[in-house]
Amino acid sequence: MVHRLLAYTGVEEPIAERDVRALASLEPKVPLHRIAFFLHERGLLEPDHQRRIAASPSRARLDTARTDARHRQAIESKLRQLPDSMAGQIRPWVAVRRGEGRRPHPPADYTRISRDLNVVLPVLTQWSQEGLDLREITTAHVTSALNDRQGHQARGVHHVLLSIFRALKQERTVFANPLARLSLTTPVRLPELLPSDRLRGLLDMIDSAMGRLAVGLVAVHAIKVTDVAQLLMTAPDLAHTTLTLQLRGQPHTVYLDTLTRHLLDTWLQERHRQWPASPNPHLLVTTHSAHHPALPPVSYCALRRAFDRTGITPRQMWSDRVLDEALQTADPVHLVHLFGIHPGTAVRYVHAAHPDKALFAIR
C-alpha cells in the first residue's frame, strides 16, 4: 500500500492523513497505524490537526459563529417549551451566563448553557405545569425536586438552579434565592471488603499477559487502573524489584512481590516478542497503540476487559486492597506511605476497618 500511495501522490509534499485513511479503507487488514508512523518518521505525513490549524482565521471565526448560532437556536427552542412568563425569566440568566448582565462575568459558551438548560428543563416544566413562575418558588419546591433525583442528577439540578436564581437576583428579576440556605450533601460511603472467595483465582480467569499484570498491580499494590495505563517503560527497576510512578504529582515507589515481578517479566517478554520495534514509551501497549504516531497510553477499555472477566471492577479491587491493609493496622500514615493515597482517604479506610477507634482526620 505504501508503494501505491507514494506512486499516487509523490514524495515532494507531505501526504494528508485523511488521504492515507481513505486509501486504507479500500483494502481490508491494512495496518493503518504502522503506515502512518512510517510516513510520520520520514516527514511525509501531514496530520489532520495541522491542516485544521493552517485554516484561515476568518474561516475559524465563521465556524465559531455558525456553531454559536446553532446553539442559540437550540436554547430558544427549549425555552419555547415553557410558558412565556417563565421563558422570559430564564432569558436574563442566559444573558448573565454570556457576560451580558448588570455585572461583568466571564462568558460561558452556548454549548455549556444549552447543556445546563437540558439538566434543569424537566424541573422548570413541572413547575410551569403547576402554575408557578420563578418568583413563587420556595425552598420546599426545590427540596422536593431534588428528592425526586439521586446522585449526579440531583447535584446537576442543584448546581444549575443555584446559577439561575443567583443570576435572576442579580438582575432583580426575583427578590429571594430559595437555594441560599439549601446545602446538598452527599453521604460518604465507607469501603466494604470484598469476599475472599471472589479474589481467588482471579489471574486464572484472564487470558492475556497484559491483563494479568494490570489486575495484579491493582489487586496487590493498589495502583489505580488509570495510573497503570500511564506507566512508562522506565518505571520498572528490575535490579531493585521496584516500580516508580507519579501519584498526585509526587514520585511513589512500589516494591514488587514475587507474584507481580513474575507477571511483569512475562509481560515484558510478550511485549518484546509482539512489538520489538515499538516506539511507544508506555509499559502497556496493544496492537492499536504500539505503533500509533501519537504514542498514546493503553485505553481504559482495553484494561477494563481483564477486570470484566473477574467480575470485579477496578475500583472495587483497589478499595478491597486498601481496606485489607487497613485491617492489619490502625495507622493511616502507613497507608499513605504504602499506597501513596491522600491522608484523608487513609483515615476513612482505617475508620472503616476499625470503627471502634476514634481517629482525628488528617488535613
Coordinates of C-alpha atoms in Angstrom, one line a residue:
M1 CA 0.0 0.0 0.0
V2 CA 2.9 2.4 0.7
H3 CA 4.2 2.0 -2.8
R4 CA 0.7 2.7 -4.2
L5 CA 0.3 5.7 -2.0
L6 CA 3.7 7.3 -3.0
A7 CA 3.2 6.5 -6.6
Y8 CA -0.1 8.3 -6.5
T9 CA 1.0 11.4 -4.5
G10 CA 4.7 11.6 -5.0
V11 CA 7.2 12.5 -2.3
E12 CA 7.6 16.2 -2.9
E13 CA 4.9 17.2 -0.5
P14 CA 3.6 15.7 2.8
I15 CA 0.6 13.4 2.4
A16 CA -2.6 14.4 4.2
E17 CA -3.6 11.9 6.9
R18 CA -7.1 11.8 5.6
D19 CA -5.8 10.6 2.2
V20 CA -4.0 7.8 3.9
R21 CA -7.1 6.8 5.8
A22 CA -9.2 6.9 2.6
L23 CA -6.9 4.6 0.7
A24 CA -6.6 2.3 3.7
S25 CA -10.4 1.9 3.9
L26 CA -10.3 0.4 0.4
E27 CA -8.2 -2.6 1.5
P28 CA -9.0 -4.9 4.3
K29 CA -6.5 -5.7 7.0
V30 CA -4.2 -2.8 6.2
P31 CA -2.0 -1.8 9.2
L32 CA -3.0 1.9 9.1
H33 CA -1.1 2.9 12.2
R34 CA 2.1 1.3 11.0
I35 CA 1.9 3.1 7.7
A36 CA 1.1 6.4 9.4
F37 CA 4.0 6.0 11.7
F38 CA 6.3 5.1 8.8
L39 CA 5.3 8.3 6.9
H40 CA 5.5 10.4 10.1
E41 CA 9.0 9.3 10.9
R42 CA 10.1 10.4 7.4
G43 CA 8.3 13.7 7.4
L44 CA 5.9 12.6 4.8
L45 CA 2.6 12.8 6.9
E46 CA 0.5 15.9 7.4
P47 CA -1.7 15.2 10.4
D48 CA -5.3 16.3 10.2
H49 CA -4.9 18.7 13.2
Q50 CA -2.1 20.6 11.4
R51 CA -4.4 21.1 8.4
R52 CA -7.1 22.4 10.7
I53 CA -4.6 24.8 12.3
A54 CA -3.5 26.0 8.9
A55 CA -7.0 27.1 8.1
S56 CA -7.5 30.8 7.8
P57 CA -8.6 32.8 11.0
S58 CA -11.6 34.1 9.1
R59 CA -12.8 30.5 8.4
A60 CA -12.3 29.6 12.1
R61 CA -14.4 32.7 13.1
L62 CA -17.1 31.7 10.7
D63 CA -17.2 28.2 12.0
T64 CA -17.5 29.5 15.6
A65 CA -20.3 31.9 14.6
R66 CA -22.2 29.1 12.9
T67 CA -21.8 26.9 16.0
D68 CA -23.0 29.7 18.3
A69 CA -26.0 30.4 16.1
R70 CA -27.0 26.7 16.1
H71 CA -26.8 26.5 19.9
R72 CA -28.7 29.8 20.3
Q73 CA -31.5 28.3 18.2
A74 CA -31.4 25.2 20.4
I75 CA -31.7 27.3 23.5
E76 CA -34.6 29.2 22.1
S77 CA -36.3 26.0 21.0
K78 CA -36.1 24.7 24.6
L79 CA -37.4 28.0 26.0
R80 CA -40.5 27.8 23.7
Q81 CA -41.5 24.6 25.6
L82 CA -42.1 26.8 28.6
P83 CA -44.8 29.4 29.2
D84 CA -43.9 32.9 28.0
S85 CA -43.6 34.2 31.6
M86 CA -41.1 31.6 32.7
A87 CA -39.2 31.7 29.4
G88 CA -38.9 35.4 29.9
Q89 CA -37.4 34.9 33.3
I90 CA -34.8 32.4 32.0
R91 CA -33.6 34.6 29.2
P92 CA -31.8 37.0 31.7
W93 CA -30.0 34.0 33.1
V94 CA -28.7 33.2 29.6
A95 CA -27.6 36.8 29.2
V96 CA -25.8 36.7 32.6
R97 CA -24.0 33.4 31.6
R98 CA -22.9 35.2 28.4
G99 CA -21.4 38.0 30.4
E100 CA -24.1 40.5 29.4
G101 CA -25.7 41.1 32.8
R102 CA -25.5 44.1 35.1
R103 CA -22.2 42.9 36.5
P104 CA -19.3 41.7 34.4
H105 CA -18.7 37.9 34.3
P106 CA -16.5 35.7 32.1
P107 CA -18.8 34.5 29.3
A108 CA -19.8 30.8 29.1
D109 CA -20.1 29.3 25.6
Y110 CA -23.5 28.5 24.3
T111 CA -22.8 24.7 24.4
R112 CA -22.4 24.8 28.2
I113 CA -25.6 26.9 28.6
S114 CA -27.6 24.6 26.4
R115 CA -26.4 21.6 28.3
D116 CA -27.2 23.2 31.7
L117 CA -30.7 24.1 30.4
N118 CA -31.2 20.4 29.4
V119 CA -30.4 19.5 33.0
V120 CA -33.0 21.8 34.6
L121 CA -35.7 21.8 31.9
P122 CA -37.8 18.9 33.4
V123 CA -37.9 20.8 36.7
L124 CA -38.9 24.1 35.1
T125 CA -41.6 22.3 33.0
Q126 CA -43.0 20.6 36.1
W127 CA -43.2 24.0 38.0
S128 CA -44.9 25.7 35.0
Q129 CA -47.5 22.9 34.8
E130 CA -48.3 23.6 38.4
G131 CA -48.9 27.2 37.5
L132 CA -45.8 28.5 39.2
D133 CA -43.3 31.0 38.0
L134 CA -39.8 31.5 39.4
R135 CA -40.8 34.4 41.7
E136 CA -43.1 31.9 43.6
I137 CA -40.5 29.1 44.0
T138 CA -39.6 28.3 47.6
T139 CA -37.0 26.2 49.3
A140 CA -39.7 23.5 49.7
H141 CA -40.2 23.4 45.9
V142 CA -36.5 23.0 45.3
T143 CA -36.1 20.3 48.0
S144 CA -39.0 18.3 46.5
A145 CA -37.4 18.5 43.1
L146 CA -34.0 17.3 44.5
N147 CA -35.6 14.5 46.5
D148 CA -37.0 13.1 43.3
R149 CA -33.5 12.6 41.9
Q150 CA -30.3 10.9 43.1
G151 CA -26.6 11.2 42.8
H152 CA -25.1 13.1 39.9
Q153 CA -28.6 14.0 38.6
A154 CA -29.6 15.7 41.9
R155 CA -26.2 17.5 42.1
G156 CA -26.6 18.7 38.5
V157 CA -30.1 20.1 39.1
H158 CA -28.9 21.8 42.3
H159 CA -25.9 23.4 40.5
V160 CA -28.0 24.8 37.6
L161 CA -30.8 26.1 39.8
L162 CA -28.3 27.8 42.1
S163 CA -26.9 29.5 39.0
I164 CA -30.3 30.6 37.7
F165 CA -31.5 32.1 41.0
R166 CA -28.2 33.9 41.7
A167 CA -28.4 35.4 38.2
L168 CA -32.0 36.4 38.5
K169 CA -31.5 38.0 41.9
Q170 CA -28.5 39.9 40.5
E171 CA -30.7 41.1 37.6
R172 CA -33.6 41.9 40.1
T173 CA -35.9 39.5 38.4
V174 CA -36.6 37.7 41.6
F175 CA -36.3 39.0 45.2
A176 CA -35.2 35.9 47.1
N177 CA -33.0 33.0 46.3
P178 CA -34.7 29.8 47.6
L179 CA -31.3 27.9 47.4
A180 CA -29.4 30.5 49.6
R181 CA -29.5 28.3 52.7
L182 CA -30.0 24.9 51.0
S183 CA -27.0 22.6 51.1
L184 CA -26.9 19.4 49.0
T185 CA -24.9 17.0 51.0
T186 CA -23.7 13.7 49.6
P187 CA -23.3 10.8 52.1
V188 CA -19.8 9.4 52.3
R189 CA -19.8 5.6 51.6
L190 CA -17.4 3.7 53.6
P191 CA -15.5 1.0 51.7
E192 CA -16.5 -2.6 52.1
L193 CA -14.2 -5.6 51.9
L194 CA -14.8 -8.0 49.0
P195 CA -15.3 -11.6 50.0
S196 CA -12.1 -13.6 49.9
D197 CA -13.5 -16.3 47.7
R198 CA -14.1 -13.7 44.9
L199 CA -10.4 -12.8 44.9
R200 CA -9.2 -16.4 44.5
G201 CA -8.1 -17.5 41.0
L202 CA -8.5 -14.0 39.5
L203 CA -5.4 -14.3 37.4
D204 CA -6.6 -17.7 36.0
M205 CA -9.6 -16.1 34.5
I206 CA -7.6 -13.7 32.4
D207 CA -6.2 -14.8 29.0
S208 CA -3.6 -12.1 28.4
A209 CA -0.3 -11.2 30.0
M210 CA -1.1 -7.5 29.9
G211 CA -4.4 -8.1 31.6
R212 CA -2.9 -10.3 34.3
L213 CA -0.2 -7.7 35.1
A214 CA -2.8 -4.9 35.3
V215 CA -5.0 -6.9 37.6
G216 CA -2.0 -7.9 39.7
L217 CA -0.9 -4.3 40.2
V218 CA -4.3 -3.2 41.3
A219 CA -5.1 -6.2 43.5
V220 CA -1.8 -6.5 45.2
H221 CA -0.3 -3.0 45.2
A222 CA -3.5 -0.9 44.9
I223 CA -2.3 1.1 41.9
K224 CA -5.4 2.6 40.3
V225 CA -6.0 1.3 36.8
T226 CA -5.7 4.8 35.3
D227 CA -2.2 5.1 36.8
V228 CA -1.4 1.6 35.5
A229 CA -2.2 2.8 32.0
Q230 CA 0.2 5.7 32.3
L231 CA 3.2 3.6 33.5
L232 CA 6.3 4.2 31.3
M233 CA 8.9 1.7 30.2
T234 CA 11.3 3.4 32.6
A235 CA 9.0 2.7 35.6
P236 CA 10.3 -0.8 36.4
D237 CA 13.7 -1.3 38.0
L238 CA 14.2 -5.0 37.7
A239 CA 17.6 -4.9 39.5
H240 CA 15.9 -3.5 42.7
T241 CA 12.5 -5.1 42.0
T242 CA 10.7 -1.8 42.2
L243 CA 8.2 0.3 40.2
T244 CA 8.2 4.1 40.2
L245 CA 5.1 6.1 39.2
Q246 CA 3.7 9.6 39.7
L247 CA 0.9 9.9 42.2
R248 CA -0.6 13.3 42.9
G249 CA 2.4 14.9 41.3
Q250 CA 4.9 13.1 43.5
P251 CA 7.1 10.1 42.8
H252 CA 5.9 6.9 44.5
T253 CA 8.0 3.7 44.7
V254 CA 6.3 0.3 44.8
Y255 CA 8.3 -2.7 46.0
L256 CA 7.2 -5.6 43.9
D257 CA 6.4 -9.0 45.4
T258 CA 7.3 -12.3 43.8
L259 CA 3.9 -12.6 42.0
T260 CA 3.9 -9.2 40.4
R261 CA 7.5 -9.5 39.5
H262 CA 6.7 -12.7 37.6
L263 CA 3.7 -11.0 35.9
L264 CA 5.9 -8.1 34.9
D265 CA 8.6 -10.4 33.4
T266 CA 6.0 -12.4 31.5
W267 CA 4.5 -9.2 30.0
L268 CA 7.9 -7.7 29.1
Q269 CA 8.8 -10.9 27.2
E270 CA 5.4 -10.8 25.4
R271 CA 5.8 -7.1 24.6
H272 CA 9.3 -7.7 23.1
R273 CA 8.1 -10.7 21.1
Q274 CA 5.0 -8.9 19.7
W275 CA 6.3 -5.4 19.1
P276 CA 10.1 -5.4 19.3
A277 CA 10.4 -2.0 17.4
S278 CA 7.5 -0.2 19.1
P279 CA 8.5 3.4 19.9
N280 CA 5.6 3.8 22.4
P281 CA 7.2 4.7 25.7
H282 CA 4.4 3.2 27.8
L283 CA 4.8 -0.1 29.6
L284 CA 1.4 -1.4 28.4
V285 CA 0.6 -1.4 24.7
T286 CA -1.8 -3.0 22.3
T287 CA -1.8 -3.6 18.6
H288 CA -3.6 -0.3 18.3
S289 CA -1.2 1.8 20.3
A290 CA 2.2 0.1 19.8
H291 CA 2.9 1.9 16.5
H292 CA 0.4 4.8 16.7
P293 CA 2.1 8.1 15.7
A294 CA 0.7 9.9 18.8
L295 CA 2.3 7.3 21.1
P296 CA -0.8 7.1 23.4
P297 CA -1.2 5.0 26.6
V298 CA -3.3 1.9 26.5
S299 CA -7.0 2.8 26.7
Y300 CA -9.1 2.2 29.8
C301 CA -11.4 0.0 27.8
A302 CA -8.6 -2.3 26.9
L303 CA -7.6 -2.8 30.5
R304 CA -11.2 -3.0 31.7
R305 CA -11.8 -6.2 29.7
A306 CA -9.4 -8.1 32.0
F307 CA -11.4 -6.9 35.1
D308 CA -14.7 -7.7 33.4
R309 CA -13.5 -11.3 33.2
T310 CA -13.1 -11.4 37.0
G311 CA -16.5 -9.9 37.7
I312 CA -14.8 -7.2 39.9
T313 CA -14.5 -3.6 38.9
P314 CA -11.1 -1.9 39.1
R315 CA -12.5 0.4 41.8
Q316 CA -13.7 -2.5 43.9
M317 CA -10.4 -4.3 43.6
W318 CA -8.4 -1.2 44.6
S319 CA -10.7 -0.5 47.5
D320 CA -10.5 -4.1 48.7
R321 CA -6.7 -4.0 48.8
V322 CA -6.5 -0.7 50.8
L323 CA -9.2 -1.9 53.2
D324 CA -7.4 -5.3 53.7
E325 CA -4.2 -3.4 54.6
A326 CA -6.2 -1.1 56.9
L327 CA -7.5 -4.2 58.8
Q328 CA -3.9 -5.0 59.6
T329 CA -3.0 -1.6 61.0
A330 CA -4.8 1.3 62.6
D331 CA -2.1 3.7 61.3
P332 CA -3.3 5.9 58.4
V333 CA 0.3 7.1 57.9
H334 CA 1.3 3.6 57.0
L335 CA -1.4 3.5 54.2
V336 CA -0.2 6.9 52.9
H337 CA 3.4 5.6 52.6
L338 CA 2.4 2.2 51.2
F339 CA -0.1 3.2 48.6
G340 CA 0.6 7.0 48.1
I341 CA -3.0 7.9 48.8
H342 CA -4.3 11.1 50.3
P343 CA -4.2 11.3 54.1
G344 CA -8.0 11.9 54.3
T345 CA -8.6 8.8 52.3
A346 CA -6.3 6.8 54.6
V347 CA -8.2 8.0 57.6
R348 CA -11.5 7.0 56.0
Y349 CA -10.3 3.4 55.3
V350 CA -8.8 3.0 58.8
H351 CA -12.1 4.2 60.3
A352 CA -14.0 1.7 58.2
A353 CA -11.7 -1.1 59.3
H354 CA -11.6 -0.1 63.0
P355 CA -14.9 1.8 63.7
D356 CA -14.4 1.4 67.4
K357 CA -11.3 3.6 67.4
A358 CA -11.6 7.3 67.4
L359 CA -9.4 8.9 64.7
F360 CA -8.8 12.5 64.0
A361 CA -8.9 13.5 60.4
I362 CA -5.5 14.4 58.9
R363 CA -5.7 17.6 56.9

